Amino acid sequence: MRTYLLPIAALLAGGSLHAAELARITVSNDMDQARPSETIAIPWSEINRALPGALIQKIAVKDSMGNLLPYQVSNVKPQAKDPQGIGVAYGELYFQHSFAAGEKQATFTVEKTEGVTAPFATKTFARYVPERLDDFAWENDHVAHRTYGPALGAPDSAGVGKEVLVTSGLDIWFKRVSYPIVDRWYNKGHDHYHHDEGEGMDMYNVGKSRGAGGTGVWDGKQLYVGRNYASWKVLANGPIRSVFELTYDSWDAAGTKVSEVKRFTVDAGQDFDTMDSTFTFSGPSQLTVAVGLNKKPADKNQNEKITVGREGATLTQWVTQDTKGAFGTAIVLPGATGTADDALNELILAPVESGKPLRYYIGAAWDRAGHVKTAAEWQEKVKFIAARAAHPLKATVAP
């Protein structure tokens, strides 16, 4: 038996279960608070070690009561050959568990089955949107987002009235339903998804700001930001977890050339996405990175009132509007060294080294979606996310 530390998710490792027909996993939790919708991530190589020849469509994941759990297997090498049948193309097995308040331990099994297990309902989704000027959009069952690609940033050289926006800010689509809406809203079109027609709406303002969680380099006086993302890569795509990367071409930050790769991890049942931003630069040993929230995020003509919170590793907003409800945005940045602001953005700061990822969390919630109703509830949610990040789960694996 071995014990492993996990960054939020549980990892299965070691494993001497070669002859077994099931893998038994115990996940331990040292928080007293409830932890809803925790995603447990297990390397597929370890599943195959425990269950040689297991097929992703012929397994069952069960909790301690024998209940079947939805699961997902990521595919990280779609072109890989697998003559030995060991699942070389697969990355991780994902499933979820909600820890009740005071629940310190949960056990699970992964078993081979004779019959085929059908796919589960999609709760997370991400895709490139070429039909809308290279947007990239993503969502879970709580909230949706998008950001902008090179086509939107390109000039209207043909003079046809093409929209032009140069920004690496992140947008929010507030939804009031749990099912996926990204494809449907793009099909409805711009003039429809900017109005709530029963599923929610795009009412968040990005412009040239950081939006809800965009980044830049801060020199103490000025924020230096990149352009629209240059390329994308999807690493996993639901139903439980979606993971993708956006690459940003280099930009000048007070004489230092900086490029960035953002990795987004989007889990079902959460108001926050996990972000890992890797900045590459030469010259300075460190730079100060700022993660920002737009100072004017409300929809047009809404006479918004904004409450900003700055406490330790968190930067929060609660925004009330005349007719379109209230919403919260937040950044949780472990290791934050302070806050700042410029004309467009509230900022939270942290040092980075070239090539070393910076982890932070970006979140949003609309009162009409029902997951968070008040400013006080939003503050408690943000505090919980900070505590959750500081208290990783632990997993033990035994025959």
mmCIF file of N, CA and C in Angstrom, residues 103-190:
data_model
loop_
_atom_site.group_PDB
_atom_site.id
_atom_site.type_symbol
_atom_site.label_atom_id
_atom_site.label_comp_id
_atom_site.label_asym_id
_atom_site.label_seq_id
_atom_site.Cartn_x
_atom_site.Cartn_y
_atom_site.Cartn_z
ATOM 1 N N GLU A 103 -16.782 13.932 5.983
ATOM 2 C CA GLU A 103 -16.418 12.653 5.365
ATOM 3 C C GLU A 103 -14.924 12.653 5.076
ATOM 4 N N LYS A 104 -14.202 11.789 5.750
ATOM 5 C CA LYS A 104 -12.744 11.791 5.675
ATOM 6 C C LYS A 104 -12.180 10.777 4.683
ATOM 7 N N GLN A 105 -13.012 9.860 4.214
ATOM 8 C CA GLN A 105 -12.489 8.814 3.353
ATOM 9 C C GLN A 105 -13.600 8.279 2.451
ATOM 10 N N ALA A 106 -13.241 7.929 1.221
ATOM 11 C CA ALA A 106 -14.177 7.308 0.288
ATOM 12 C C ALA A 106 -13.434 6.233 -0.490
ATOM 13 N N THR A 107 -14.112 5.113 -0.764
ATOM 14 C CA THR A 107 -13.492 4.009 -1.483
ATOM 15 C C THR A 107 -14.247 3.720 -2.769
ATOM 16 N N PHE A 108 -13.498 3.229 -3.762
ATOM 17 C CA PHE A 108 -14.041 2.970 -5.096
ATOM 18 C C PHE A 108 -13.400 1.715 -5.661
ATOM 19 N N THR A 109 -14.084 1.107 -6.629
ATOM 20 C CA THR A 109 -13.488 0.018 -7.395
ATOM 21 C C THR A 109 -13.625 0.318 -8.875
ATOM 22 N N VAL A 110 -12.652 -0.159 -9.630
ATOM 23 C CA VAL A 110 -12.713 -0.152 -11.086
ATOM 24 C C VAL A 110 -12.666 -1.604 -11.515
ATOM 25 N N GLU A 111 -13.692 -2.071 -12.208
ATOM 26 C CA GLU A 111 -13.840 -3.479 -12.519
ATOM 27 C C GLU A 111 -14.021 -3.691 -14.014
ATOM 28 N N LYS A 112 -13.559 -4.835 -14.496
ATOM 29 C CA LYS A 112 -13.860 -5.240 -15.861
ATOM 30 C C LYS A 112 -15.319 -5.678 -15.951
ATOM 31 N N THR A 113 -15.925 -5.456 -17.105
ATOM 32 C CA THR A 113 -17.302 -5.893 -17.347
ATOM 33 C C THR A 113 -17.361 -6.716 -18.625
ATOM 34 N N GLU A 114 -18.394 -7.546 -18.732
ATOM 35 C CA GLU A 114 -18.611 -8.309 -19.952
ATOM 36 C C GLU A 114 -19.282 -7.451 -21.016
ATOM 37 N N GLY A 115 -20.259 -6.664 -20.592
ATOM 38 C CA GLY A 115 -21.006 -5.836 -21.533
ATOM 39 C C GLY A 115 -20.350 -4.497 -21.771
ATOM 40 N N VAL A 116 -20.822 -3.811 -22.796
ATOM 41 C CA VAL A 116 -20.309 -2.488 -23.143
ATOM 42 C C VAL A 116 -21.001 -1.429 -22.296
ATOM 43 N N THR A 117 -20.220 -0.492 -21.794
ATOM 44 C CA THR A 117 -20.760 0.638 -21.034
ATOM 45 C C THR A 117 -20.980 1.813 -21.986
ATOM 46 N N ALA A 118 -22.196 2.289 -22.060
ATOM 47 C CA ALA A 118 -22.514 3.403 -22.965
ATOM 48 C C ALA A 118 -21.912 4.704 -22.441
ATOM 49 N N PRO A 119 -21.697 5.688 -23.325
ATOM 50 C CA PRO A 119 -21.194 6.993 -22.867
ATOM 51 C C PRO A 119 -22.168 7.664 -21.903
ATOM 52 N N PHE A 120 -21.619 8.557 -21.094
ATOM 53 C CA PHE A 120 -22.413 9.260 -20.088
ATOM 54 C C PHE A 120 -22.761 10.663 -20.577
ATOM 55 N N ALA A 121 -23.728 11.274 -19.925
ATOM 56 C CA ALA A 121 -24.186 12.612 -20.316
ATOM 57 C C ALA A 121 -23.042 13.614 -20.210
ATOM 58 N N THR A 122 -22.931 14.476 -21.206
ATOM 59 C CA THR A 122 -21.859 15.461 -21.268
ATOM 60 C C THR A 122 -22.118 16.606 -20.295
ATOM 61 N N LYS A 123 -21.130 16.879 -19.445
ATOM 62 C CA LYS A 123 -21.219 17.997 -18.513
ATOM 63 C C LYS A 123 -20.126 19.040 -18.743
ATOM 64 N N THR A 124 -19.093 18.690 -19.509
ATOM 65 C CA THR A 124 -18.077 19.671 -19.893
ATOM 66 C C THR A 124 -17.815 19.538 -21.384
ATOM 67 N N PHE A 125 -17.419 20.652 -21.996
ATOM 68 C CA PHE A 125 -17.265 20.662 -23.448
ATOM 69 C C PHE A 125 -16.373 21.839 -23.822
ATOM 70 N N ALA A 126 -15.509 21.640 -24.828
ATOM 71 C CA ALA A 126 -14.646 22.722 -25.310
ATOM 72 C C ALA A 126 -14.423 22.532 -26.799
ATOM 73 N N ARG A 127 -14.403 23.647 -27.536
ATOM 74 C CA ARG A 127 -14.102 23.507 -28.960
ATOM 75 C C ARG A 127 -13.664 24.821 -29.587
ATOM 76 N N TYR A 128 -12.912 24.666 -30.664
ATOM 77 C CA TYR A 128 -12.565 25.755 -31.569
ATOM 78 C C TYR A 128 -13.795 26.087 -32.400
ATOM 79 N N VAL A 129 -14.034 27.400 -32.603
ATOM 80 C CA VAL A 129 -15.256 27.839 -33.284
ATOM 81 C C VAL A 129 -14.881 28.638 -34.532
ATOM 82 N N PRO A 130 -14.506 27.965 -35.619
ATOM 83 C CA PRO A 130 -14.070 28.697 -36.810
ATOM 84 C C PRO A 130 -15.179 29.513 -37.450
ATOM 85 N N GLU A 131 -16.428 29.101 -37.237
ATOM 86 C CA GLU A 131 -17.528 29.836 -37.857
ATOM 87 C C GLU A 131 -17.777 31.191 -37.202
ATOM 88 N N ARG A 132 -17.130 31.461 -36.047
ATOM 89 C CA ARG A 132 -17.278 32.764 -35.389
ATOM 90 C C ARG A 132 -15.893 33.383 -35.202
ATOM 91 N N LEU A 133 -15.155 33.561 -36.297
ATOM 92 C CA LEU A 133 -13.893 34.288 -36.260
ATOM 93 C C LEU A 133 -12.905 33.704 -35.256
ATOM 94 N N ASP A 134 -12.790 32.375 -35.257
ATOM 95 C CA ASP A 134 -11.776 31.679 -34.454
ATOM 96 C C ASP A 134 -11.965 31.807 -32.949
ATOM 97 N N ASP A 135 -13.184 31.997 -32.480
ATOM 98 C CA ASP A 135 -13.423 31.887 -31.038
ATOM 99 C C ASP A 135 -12.967 30.513 -30.550
ATOM 100 N N PHE A 136 -12.650 30.435 -29.264
ATOM 101 C CA PHE A 136 -12.552 29.145 -28.586
ATOM 102 C C PHE A 136 -13.489 29.229 -27.393
ATOM 103 N N ALA A 137 -14.391 28.235 -27.270
ATOM 104 C CA ALA A 137 -15.440 28.278 -26.245
ATOM 105 C C ALA A 137 -15.393 27.018 -25.388
ATOM 106 N N TRP A 138 -15.784 27.152 -24.124
ATOM 107 C CA TRP A 138 -15.821 26.009 -23.226
ATOM 108 C C TRP A 138 -16.899 26.208 -22.182
ATOM 109 N N GLU A 139 -17.333 25.104 -21.578
ATOM 110 C CA GLU A 139 -18.406 25.180 -20.592
ATOM 111 C C GLU A 139 -18.412 23.934 -19.717
ATOM 112 N N ASN A 140 -19.082 24.078 -18.574
ATOM 113 C CA ASN A 140 -19.499 22.922 -17.798
ATOM 114 C C ASN A 140 -20.984 23.089 -17.495
ATOM 115 N N ASP A 141 -21.490 22.376 -16.512
ATOM 116 C CA ASP A 141 -22.917 22.443 -16.216
ATOM 117 C C ASP A 141 -23.301 23.664 -15.400
ATOM 118 N N HIS A 142 -22.339 24.537 -15.064
ATOM 119 C CA HIS A 142 -22.627 25.754 -14.319
ATOM 120 C C HIS A 142 -22.492 27.026 -15.154
ATOM 121 N N VAL A 143 -21.443 27.114 -15.962
ATOM 122 C CA VAL A 143 -21.125 28.383 -16.619
ATOM 123 C C VAL A 143 -20.340 28.091 -17.897
ATOM 124 N N ALA A 144 -20.361 29.040 -18.830
ATOM 125 C CA ALA A 144 -19.613 28.898 -20.082
ATOM 126 C C ALA A 144 -18.683 30.100 -20.260
ATOM 127 N N HIS A 145 -17.690 29.930 -21.114
ATOM 128 C CA HIS A 145 -16.724 30.983 -21.398
ATOM 129 C C HIS A 145 -16.334 30.927 -22.869
ATOM 130 N N ARG A 146 -15.710 31.991 -23.316
ATOM 131 C CA ARG A 146 -15.049 31.959 -24.613
ATOM 132 C C ARG A 146 -13.900 32.964 -24.606
ATOM 133 N N THR A 147 -13.013 32.795 -25.581
ATOM 134 C CA THR A 147 -11.979 33.780 -25.824
ATOM 135 C C THR A 147 -11.747 33.864 -27.318
ATOM 136 N N TYR A 148 -10.803 34.690 -27.751
ATOM 137 C CA TYR A 148 -10.810 35.158 -29.132
ATOM 138 C C TYR A 148 -9.534 34.788 -29.864
ATOM 139 N N GLY A 149 -9.710 34.428 -31.142
ATOM 140 C CA GLY A 149 -8.609 33.952 -31.953
ATOM 141 C C GLY A 149 -8.095 34.964 -32.946
ATOM 142 N N PRO A 150 -7.169 34.531 -33.803
ATOM 143 C CA PRO A 150 -6.510 35.455 -34.731
ATOM 144 C C PRO A 150 -7.443 36.078 -35.753
ATOM 145 N N ALA A 151 -8.494 35.383 -36.143
ATOM 146 C CA ALA A 151 -9.396 35.948 -37.157
ATOM 147 C C ALA A 151 -10.098 37.201 -36.649
ATOM 148 N N LEU A 152 -10.488 37.209 -35.364
ATOM 149 C CA LEU A 152 -11.142 38.399 -34.815
ATOM 150 C C LEU A 152 -10.155 39.554 -34.708
ATOM 151 N N GLY A 153 -8.882 39.263 -34.430
ATOM 152 C CA GLY A 153 -7.885 40.309 -34.293
ATOM 153 C C GLY A 153 -7.358 40.845 -35.608
ATOM 154 N N ALA A 154 -7.614 40.129 -36.704
ATOM 155 C CA ALA A 154 -7.105 40.568 -38.013
ATOM 156 C C ALA A 154 -7.833 41.815 -38.483
ATOM 157 N N PRO A 155 -7.151 42.724 -39.189
ATOM 158 C CA PRO A 155 -7.814 43.947 -39.681
ATOM 159 C C PRO A 155 -8.858 43.625 -40.742
ATOM 160 N N ASP A 156 -9.778 44.530 -40.886
ATOM 161 C CA ASP A 156 -10.830 44.395 -41.912
ATOM 162 C C ASP A 156 -10.271 44.873 -43.248
ATOM 163 N N SER A 157 -9.322 44.098 -43.775
ATOM 164 C CA SER A 157 -8.602 44.539 -44.975
ATOM 165 C C SER A 157 -9.491 44.595 -46.205
ATOM 166 N N ALA A 158 -10.550 43.778 -46.228
ATOM 167 C CA ALA A 158 -11.443 43.768 -47.390
ATOM 168 C C ALA A 158 -12.513 44.852 -47.313
ATOM 169 N N GLY A 159 -12.580 45.533 -46.197
ATOM 170 C CA GLY A 159 -13.558 46.602 -46.050
ATOM 171 C C GLY A 159 -14.995 46.144 -46.035
ATOM 172 N N VAL A 160 -15.244 44.940 -45.487
ATOM 173 C CA VAL A 160 -16.604 44.392 -45.492
ATOM 174 C C VAL A 160 -17.318 44.619 -44.157
ATOM 175 N N GLY A 161 -16.659 45.305 -43.230
ATOM 176 C CA GLY A 161 -17.278 45.563 -41.938
ATOM 177 C C GLY A 161 -17.072 44.457 -40.929
ATOM 178 N N LYS A 162 -16.033 43.633 -41.125
ATOM 179 C CA LYS A 162 -15.735 42.568 -40.183
ATOM 180 C C LYS A 162 -15.419 43.145 -38.805
ATOM 181 N N GLU A 163 -15.936 42.504 -37.766
ATOM 182 C CA GLU A 163 -15.606 42.915 -36.404
ATOM 183 C C GLU A 163 -14.114 42.716 -36.162
ATOM 184 N N VAL A 164 -13.479 43.674 -35.480
ATOM 185 C CA VAL A 164 -12.069 43.589 -35.142
ATOM 186 C C VAL A 164 -11.922 43.842 -33.642
ATOM 187 N N LEU A 165 -11.281 42.906 -32.955
ATOM 188 C CA LEU A 165 -10.993 43.078 -31.533
ATOM 189 C C LEU A 165 -9.688 42.363 -31.220
ATOM 190 N N VAL A 166 -8.724 43.125 -30.715
ATOM 191 C CA VAL A 166 -7.438 42.556 -30.304
ATOM 192 C C VAL A 166 -7.428 42.498 -28.783
ATOM 193 N N THR A 167 -7.484 41.284 -28.237
ATOM 194 C CA THR A 167 -7.490 41.115 -26.784
ATOM 195 C C THR A 167 -7.185 39.665 -26.444
ATOM 196 N N SER A 168 -6.498 39.464 -25.336
ATOM 197 C CA SER A 168 -6.326 38.122 -24.781
ATOM 198 C C SER A 168 -7.178 37.950 -23.525
ATOM 199 N N GLY A 169 -8.181 38.819 -23.365
ATOM 200 C CA GLY A 169 -9.102 38.698 -22.240
ATOM 201 C C GLY A 169 -10.021 37.496 -22.394
ATOM 202 N N LEU A 170 -10.629 37.078 -21.276
ATOM 203 C CA LEU A 170 -11.509 35.913 -21.244
ATOM 204 C C LEU A 170 -12.942 36.355 -20.975
ATOM 205 N N ASP A 171 -13.867 35.812 -21.743
ATOM 206 C CA ASP A 171 -15.282 36.167 -21.676
ATOM 207 C C ASP A 171 -16.054 35.158 -20.827
ATOM 208 N N ILE A 172 -17.242 35.550 -20.398
ATOM 209 C CA ILE A 172 -18.157 34.672 -19.658
ATOM 210 C C ILE A 172 -19.486 34.615 -20.394
ATOM 211 N N TRP A 173 -20.029 33.424 -20.546
ATOM 212 C CA TRP A 173 -21.416 33.239 -20.955
ATOM 213 C C TRP A 173 -22.162 32.676 -19.751
ATOM 214 N N PHE A 174 -23.083 33.450 -19.207
ATOM 215 C CA PHE A 174 -23.835 33.012 -18.034
ATOM 216 C C PHE A 174 -25.025 32.168 -18.473
ATOM 217 N N LYS A 175 -25.068 30.926 -18.004
ATOM 218 C CA LYS A 175 -26.147 30.023 -18.376
ATOM 219 C C LYS A 175 -27.007 29.708 -17.155
ATOM 220 N N ARG A 176 -28.266 29.434 -17.393
ATOM 221 C CA ARG A 176 -29.174 29.074 -16.311
ATOM 222 C C ARG A 176 -29.652 27.630 -16.444
ATOM 223 N N VAL A 177 -29.025 26.861 -17.324
ATOM 224 C CA VAL A 177 -29.367 25.454 -17.522
ATOM 225 C C VAL A 177 -28.102 24.622 -17.349
ATOM 226 N N SER A 178 -28.266 23.331 -17.065
ATOM 227 C CA SER A 178 -27.107 22.475 -16.825
ATOM 228 C C SER A 178 -26.610 21.791 -18.088
ATOM 229 N N TYR A 179 -27.422 21.740 -19.123
ATOM 230 C CA TYR A 179 -26.993 21.050 -20.334
ATOM 231 C C TYR A 179 -26.097 21.957 -21.183
ATOM 232 N N PRO A 180 -25.350 21.378 -22.131
ATOM 233 C CA PRO A 180 -24.437 22.189 -22.952
ATOM 234 C C PRO A 180 -25.187 23.170 -23.840
ATOM 235 N N ILE A 181 -24.648 24.393 -23.947
ATOM 236 C CA ILE A 181 -25.309 25.428 -24.754
ATOM 237 C C ILE A 181 -24.397 26.061 -25.805
ATOM 238 N N VAL A 182 -23.105 25.751 -25.773
ATOM 239 C CA VAL A 182 -22.176 26.441 -26.666
ATOM 240 C C VAL A 182 -22.601 26.308 -28.123
ATOM 241 N N ASP A 183 -22.808 25.094 -28.592
ATOM 242 C CA ASP A 183 -23.187 24.908 -29.993
ATOM 243 C C ASP A 183 -24.516 25.581 -30.307
ATOM 244 N N ARG A 184 -25.472 25.436 -29.404
ATOM 245 C CA ARG A 184 -26.796 26.009 -29.651
ATOM 246 C C ARG A 184 -26.735 27.524 -29.739
ATOM 247 N N TRP A 185 -25.947 28.163 -28.866
ATOM 248 C CA TRP A 185 -25.884 29.623 -28.886
ATOM 249 C C TRP A 185 -25.185 30.133 -30.132
ATOM 250 N N TYR A 186 -24.129 29.459 -30.544
ATOM 251 C CA TYR A 186 -23.502 29.889 -31.799
ATOM 252 C C TYR A 186 -24.460 29.700 -32.973
ATOM 253 N N ASN A 187 -25.257 28.657 -32.927
ATOM 254 C CA ASN A 187 -26.254 28.472 -33.981
ATOM 255 C C ASN A 187 -27.308 29.572 -33.945
ATOM 256 N N LYS A 188 -27.704 29.989 -32.738
ATOM 257 C CA LYS A 188 -28.702 31.068 -32.619
ATOM 258 C C LYS A 188 -28.170 32.372 -33.174
ATOM 259 N N GLY A 189 -26.888 32.631 -32.948
ATOM 260 C CA GLY A 189 -26.289 33.836 -33.478
ATOM 261 C C GLY A 189 -26.206 34.978 -32.481
ATOM 262 N N HIS A 190 -25.373 35.950 -32.833
ATOM 263 C CA HIS A 190 -24.984 37.057 -31.973
ATOM 264 C C HIS A 190 -26.167 37.791 -31.357
#
